[in-house]
Amino acid sequence: MTRKTPPRKRALAVGALAAVSLGLFAESAGAAGLYLSERGVRPLGRGGAFVAGADDLGSVVYNPAGLYDAGMSVLFDASYVHFSSEYTRRTIVRQTDPNTGATVNEGVQTFDPVKGSAPFLPIPTLGFSFVPHDQWVVGVGLWAPYAGIATYPETSNGQPAPQRYSLLSLEGSVLAVGGAYAAYAPTPNLRIGAGVEVLAGTFRSTVVFSGCVPDRFFCAPEQPAWDVLAELAVGPIIAPSANAGVIYIPHPKVRVGLSGHLPFWVRSSGTIRTRLPSAAPFATARQEGEDADVAFELPWNVRLGVEARPNDKLRAELALAYEDWGVHDSIRVNPNGVALKNVVGFPETYLLPPVNLPRNFQGAFSAQVGGEYAIPVGKMQLDVRAGLRFETSAVPNEYVSVLTIDSNKLTPSVGAGLHIGPVRLDLVVAHAIMFSQDVDPREAKIPQVSPLVANPPPQPNIINGGSYSASATVVGLGAMYTFGKAAPAKAKPGA
């Protein structure tokens, strides 16, 4: 029988859902934190080094000042992210004195490894720009981040899967970023751009929580009979933000770009449906209400790039970026009158209090180098691209889980663009190499979620210890059509 979730469990469930959703929501910041790589078929072909050299509709993500050089054009691309991961959980098993609660013996239990995978889901970019004035280009764009929407098994070798308290599935999530942008060229060697954006969509997640009372008087925290299967939904999510940038051309062979992006402030409602435990205390239990408010922030970022154009055929750029994932320190969940009714040993009506879920992410740095070389092919032109990106992890080792797998990453990429008159056809292949991580179960810090508050044990049940490995391959195709370019104002005499 499907029953609605215990009050606090629902609140925590929605909070966890929000935590996952941030991994799928796009922020112009790029790949650090919860994103697998830089995005866009052409920019990714350059390794994400597309800050100073931004000159088409892909610039709205990297530096909106580059929109000016897109002129009047339309862009569409789509990429498939093949994500895979493996997790071998390890946890501390403690024997305690039944009278004092003191630990008298402990050991490490290792579970069977589990693998996560993502479904086939092309991730698009769609943009259009036009020229209302020779010195202005205005555009709109719709895009989604490159993230792994992972699914993990519910069972492993006939037993409940060891990662079930972190994640089972993210399928059913539909998230995207839409924006309006404008770029202005007051002189031939200067471009200034800005945009306003909205993250919008819905997010769904399936996860397992524990209905075991924390004092462990009559149950164990991972006893299957006390498991609660939760289907979480957050949305509609509408989160505003904005970006801005500048490109300066001090010499025909050199371009310098600087851009920044404000945080996304996520404030949304959520709902959840659950199957309560089969354990006896929940035999007559039910949930009243299902609404909660969720709040968290996604990072601001800043990018700096220098592109060299030694000749008409070669372009090479070095770019640096910082993303302040430290703003994502917690997820705040406020249940709206959610209550658990008729749980044995609890008040008849148990109202869930506000919940603060610690995330404790950290700032991430990245460096990318890449470029493209133009080769004449009859009346056409072939651009050959290549790039390499390195970034540090935004998730401290002790907070890594299958919900937020992140590590230092190295991403090589190759790509190409074929110009046929006003049409450019693009291709990219990139592979994100994520360094394996080992989370010592004695240092891991993600506790098991339980909606019931009683006398908490001296040591919470930690669920994210163990070893993690993951990788992602991105394959993308795209096309752009250019109708015409803008013409910046001429420099004043003597300038």
PDB file of N, CA and C in Angstrom, residues 6-51:
ATOM      1  N   PRO A   6       6.024  10.473   6.340  1.00  0.00           N
ATOM      2  CA  PRO A   6       6.051  11.111   7.616  1.00  0.00           C
ATOM      3  C   PRO A   6       6.463  12.537   7.419  1.00  0.00           C
ATOM      4  N   PRO A   7       5.968  13.412   8.295  1.00  0.00           N
ATOM      5  CA  PRO A   7       6.157  14.829   8.123  1.00  0.00           C
ATOM      6  C   PRO A   7       7.577  15.243   7.926  1.00  0.00           C
ATOM      7  N   ARG A   8       8.407  14.952   8.884  1.00  0.00           N
ATOM      8  CA  ARG A   8       9.744  15.472   8.748  1.00  0.00           C
ATOM      9  C   ARG A   8      10.462  14.753   7.646  1.00  0.00           C
ATOM     10  N   LYS A   9      10.112  13.514   7.464  1.00  0.00           N
ATOM     11  CA  LYS A   9      10.745  12.782   6.405  1.00  0.00           C
ATOM     12  C   LYS A   9      10.473  13.462   5.113  1.00  0.00           C
ATOM     13  N   ARG A  10       9.233  13.914   4.981  1.00  0.00           N
ATOM     14  CA  ARG A  10       8.891  14.613   3.746  1.00  0.00           C
ATOM     15  C   ARG A  10       9.739  15.848   3.591  1.00  0.00           C
ATOM     16  N   ALA A  11       9.904  16.579   4.705  1.00  0.00           N
ATOM     17  CA  ALA A  11      10.687  17.807   4.630  1.00  0.00           C
ATOM     18  C   ALA A  11      12.108  17.492   4.228  1.00  0.00           C
ATOM     19  N   LEU A  12      12.686  16.479   4.872  1.00  0.00           N
ATOM     20  CA  LEU A  12      14.060  16.136   4.543  1.00  0.00           C
ATOM     21  C   LEU A  12      14.145  15.589   3.123  1.00  0.00           C
ATOM     22  N   ALA A  13      13.123  14.867   2.729  1.00  0.00           N
ATOM     23  CA  ALA A  13      13.121  14.334   1.381  1.00  0.00           C
ATOM     24  C   ALA A  13      13.137  15.455   0.371  1.00  0.00           C
ATOM     25  N   VAL A  14      12.274  16.436   0.598  1.00  0.00           N
ATOM     26  CA  VAL A  14      12.244  17.567  -0.323  1.00  0.00           C
ATOM     27  C   VAL A  14      13.577  18.283  -0.315  1.00  0.00           C
ATOM     28  N   GLY A  15      14.190  18.368   0.864  1.00  0.00           N
ATOM     29  CA  GLY A  15      15.504  19.006   0.935  1.00  0.00           C
ATOM     30  C   GLY A  15      16.529  18.248   0.121  1.00  0.00           C
ATOM     31  N   ALA A  16      16.509  16.934   0.242  1.00  0.00           N
ATOM     32  CA  ALA A  16      17.453  16.158  -0.548  1.00  0.00           C
ATOM     33  C   ALA A  16      17.176  16.331  -2.022  1.00  0.00           C
ATOM     34  N   LEU A  17      15.909  16.403  -2.371  1.00  0.00           N
ATOM     35  CA  LEU A  17      15.556  16.625  -3.764  1.00  0.00           C
ATOM     36  C   LEU A  17      16.134  17.940  -4.247  1.00  0.00           C
ATOM     37  N   ALA A  18      16.000  18.963  -3.433  1.00  0.00           N
ATOM     38  CA  ALA A  18      16.562  20.255  -3.818  1.00  0.00           C
ATOM     39  C   ALA A  18      18.067  20.135  -3.993  1.00  0.00           C
ATOM     40  N   ALA A  19      18.690  19.355  -3.121  1.00  0.00           N
ATOM     41  CA  ALA A  19      20.133  19.196  -3.229  1.00  0.00           C
ATOM     42  C   ALA A  19      20.507  18.583  -4.560  1.00  0.00           C
ATOM     43  N   VAL A  20      19.740  17.583  -4.965  1.00  0.00           N
ATOM     44  CA  VAL A  20      20.024  16.960  -6.250  1.00  0.00           C
ATOM     45  C   VAL A  20      19.736  17.925  -7.384  1.00  0.00           C
ATOM     46  N   SER A  21      18.658  18.668  -7.255  1.00  0.00           N
ATOM     47  CA  SER A  21      18.257  19.516  -8.365  1.00  0.00           C
ATOM     48  C   SER A  21      19.303  20.557  -8.675  1.00  0.00           C
ATOM     49  N   LEU A  22      20.040  20.979  -7.674  1.00  0.00           N
ATOM     50  CA  LEU A  22      21.050  21.984  -7.971  1.00  0.00           C
ATOM     51  C   LEU A  22      22.087  21.394  -8.910  1.00  0.00           C
ATOM     52  N   GLY A  23      22.289  20.080  -8.855  1.00  0.00           N
ATOM     53  CA  GLY A  23      23.256  19.480  -9.752  1.00  0.00           C
ATOM     54  C   GLY A  23      22.816  19.482 -11.182  1.00  0.00           C
ATOM     55  N   LEU A  24      21.547  19.682 -11.417  1.00  0.00           N
ATOM     56  CA  LEU A  24      21.050  19.653 -12.774  1.00  0.00           C
ATOM     57  C   LEU A  24      20.679  21.029 -13.280  1.00  0.00           C
ATOM     58  N   PHE A  25      20.604  21.977 -12.376  1.00  0.00           N
ATOM     59  CA  PHE A  25      20.289  23.321 -12.824  1.00  0.00           C
ATOM     60  C   PHE A  25      21.541  23.969 -13.368  1.00  0.00           C
ATOM     61  N   ALA A  26      21.363  24.727 -14.433  1.00  0.00           N
ATOM     62  CA  ALA A  26      22.499  25.350 -15.063  1.00  0.00           C
ATOM     63  C   ALA A  26      22.840  26.653 -14.404  1.00  0.00           C
ATOM     64  N   GLU A  27      24.104  26.885 -14.298  1.00  0.00           N
ATOM     65  CA  GLU A  27      24.610  28.184 -13.875  1.00  0.00           C
ATOM     66  C   GLU A  27      25.732  28.485 -14.828  1.00  0.00           C
ATOM     67  N   SER A  28      25.831  29.699 -15.290  1.00  0.00           N
ATOM     68  CA  SER A  28      26.816  30.009 -16.294  1.00  0.00           C
ATOM     69  C   SER A  28      28.203  29.608 -15.865  1.00  0.00           C
ATOM     70  N   ALA A  29      28.359  29.287 -14.611  1.00  0.00           N
ATOM     71  CA  ALA A  29      29.675  28.954 -14.110  1.00  0.00           C
ATOM     72  C   ALA A  29      30.313  27.831 -14.884  1.00  0.00           C
ATOM     73  N   GLY A  30      29.589  26.879 -15.358  1.00  0.00           N
ATOM     74  CA  GLY A  30      30.207  25.838 -16.156  1.00  0.00           C
ATOM     75  C   GLY A  30      30.181  24.495 -15.477  1.00  0.00           C
ATOM     76  N   ALA A  31      31.365  23.853 -15.365  1.00  0.00           N
ATOM     77  CA  ALA A  31      31.364  22.450 -15.005  1.00  0.00           C
ATOM     78  C   ALA A  31      31.703  22.156 -13.569  1.00  0.00           C
ATOM     79  N   ALA A  32      32.244  23.072 -12.830  1.00  0.00           N
ATOM     80  CA  ALA A  32      32.656  22.767 -11.476  1.00  0.00           C
ATOM     81  C   ALA A  32      31.463  22.397 -10.625  1.00  0.00           C
ATOM     82  N   GLY A  33      31.748  21.796  -9.460  1.00  0.00           N
ATOM     83  CA  GLY A  33      30.668  21.453  -8.552  1.00  0.00           C
ATOM     84  C   GLY A  33      29.930  20.230  -9.010  1.00  0.00           C
ATOM     85  N   LEU A  34      28.781  20.384  -9.635  1.00  0.00           N
ATOM     86  CA  LEU A  34      27.944  19.258  -9.983  1.00  0.00           C
ATOM     87  C   LEU A  34      27.757  19.091 -11.479  1.00  0.00           C
ATOM     88  N   TYR A  35      28.461  19.848 -12.287  1.00  0.00           N
ATOM     89  CA  TYR A  35      28.368  19.733 -13.736  1.00  0.00           C
ATOM     90  C   TYR A  35      29.576  18.957 -14.245  1.00  0.00           C
ATOM     91  N   LEU A  36      29.374  18.181 -15.282  1.00  0.00           N
ATOM     92  CA  LEU A  36      30.403  17.245 -15.708  1.00  0.00           C
ATOM     93  C   LEU A  36      31.442  17.865 -16.626  1.00  0.00           C
ATOM     94  N   SER A  37      31.069  18.873 -17.396  1.00  0.00           N
ATOM     95  CA  SER A  37      32.034  19.504 -18.293  1.00  0.00           C
ATOM     96  C   SER A  37      31.501  20.864 -18.697  1.00  0.00           C
ATOM     97  N   GLU A  38      32.337  21.632 -19.425  1.00  0.00           N
ATOM     98  CA  GLU A  38      31.839  22.844 -20.045  1.00  0.00           C
ATOM     99  C   GLU A  38      30.793  22.457 -21.088  1.00  0.00           C
ATOM    100  N   ARG A  39      30.034  23.439 -21.568  1.00  0.00           N
ATOM    101  CA  ARG A  39      28.926  23.099 -22.451  1.00  0.00           C
ATOM    102  C   ARG A  39      29.018  23.871 -23.761  1.00  0.00           C
ATOM    103  N   GLY A  40      28.191  23.428 -24.733  1.00  0.00           N
ATOM    104  CA  GLY A  40      28.180  24.019 -26.066  1.00  0.00           C
ATOM    105  C   GLY A  40      29.134  23.280 -26.976  1.00  0.00           C
ATOM    106  N   VAL A  41      28.686  22.932 -28.181  1.00  0.00           N
ATOM    107  CA  VAL A  41      29.493  22.099 -29.070  1.00  0.00           C
ATOM    108  C   VAL A  41      30.783  22.797 -29.484  1.00  0.00           C
ATOM    109  N   ARG A  42      30.695  24.032 -29.951  1.00  0.00           N
ATOM    110  CA  ARG A  42      31.921  24.720 -30.345  1.00  0.00           C
ATOM    111  C   ARG A  42      32.798  25.099 -29.145  1.00  0.00           C
ATOM    112  N   PRO A  43      32.247  25.747 -28.085  1.00  0.00           N
ATOM    113  CA  PRO A  43      33.100  26.093 -26.940  1.00  0.00           C
ATOM    114  C   PRO A  43      33.778  24.890 -26.298  1.00  0.00           C
ATOM    115  N   LEU A  44      33.050  23.778 -26.162  1.00  0.00           N
ATOM    116  CA  LEU A  44      33.644  22.594 -25.561  1.00  0.00           C
ATOM    117  C   LEU A  44      34.748  22.034 -26.440  1.00  0.00           C
ATOM    118  N   GLY A  45      34.596  22.165 -27.773  1.00  0.00           N
ATOM    119  CA  GLY A  45      35.667  21.742 -28.679  1.00  0.00           C
ATOM    120  C   GLY A  45      36.960  22.488 -28.426  1.00  0.00           C
ATOM    121  N   ARG A  46      36.866  23.705 -27.884  1.00  0.00           N
ATOM    122  CA  ARG A  46      38.024  24.499 -27.494  1.00  0.00           C
ATOM    123  C   ARG A  46      38.391  24.296 -26.025  1.00  0.00           C
ATOM    124  N   GLY A  47      37.850  23.275 -25.402  1.00  0.00           N
ATOM    125  CA  GLY A  47      38.143  23.005 -24.006  1.00  0.00           C
ATOM    126  C   GLY A  47      37.476  23.953 -23.046  1.00  0.00           C
ATOM    127  N   GLY A  48      36.505  24.724 -23.501  1.00  0.00           N
ATOM    128  CA  GLY A  48      35.872  25.724 -22.664  1.00  0.00           C
ATOM    129  C   GLY A  48      36.609  27.045 -22.651  1.00  0.00           C
ATOM    130  N   ALA A  49      37.703  27.150 -23.411  1.00  0.00           N
ATOM    131  CA  ALA A  49      38.458  28.408 -23.527  1.00  0.00           C
ATOM    132  C   ALA A  49      37.736  29.299 -24.536  1.00  0.00           C
ATOM    133  N   PHE A  50      36.699  29.994 -24.053  1.00  0.00           N
ATOM    134  CA  PHE A  50      35.808  30.734 -24.936  1.00  0.00           C
ATOM    135  C   PHE A  50      35.321  31.995 -24.224  1.00  0.00           C
ATOM    136  N   VAL A  51      36.254  32.703 -23.595  1.00  0.00           N
ATOM    137  CA  VAL A  51      35.912  33.928 -22.876  1.00  0.00           C
ATOM    138  C   VAL A  51      36.314  35.145 -23.703  1.00  0.00           C
TER     139      VAL A  51
END
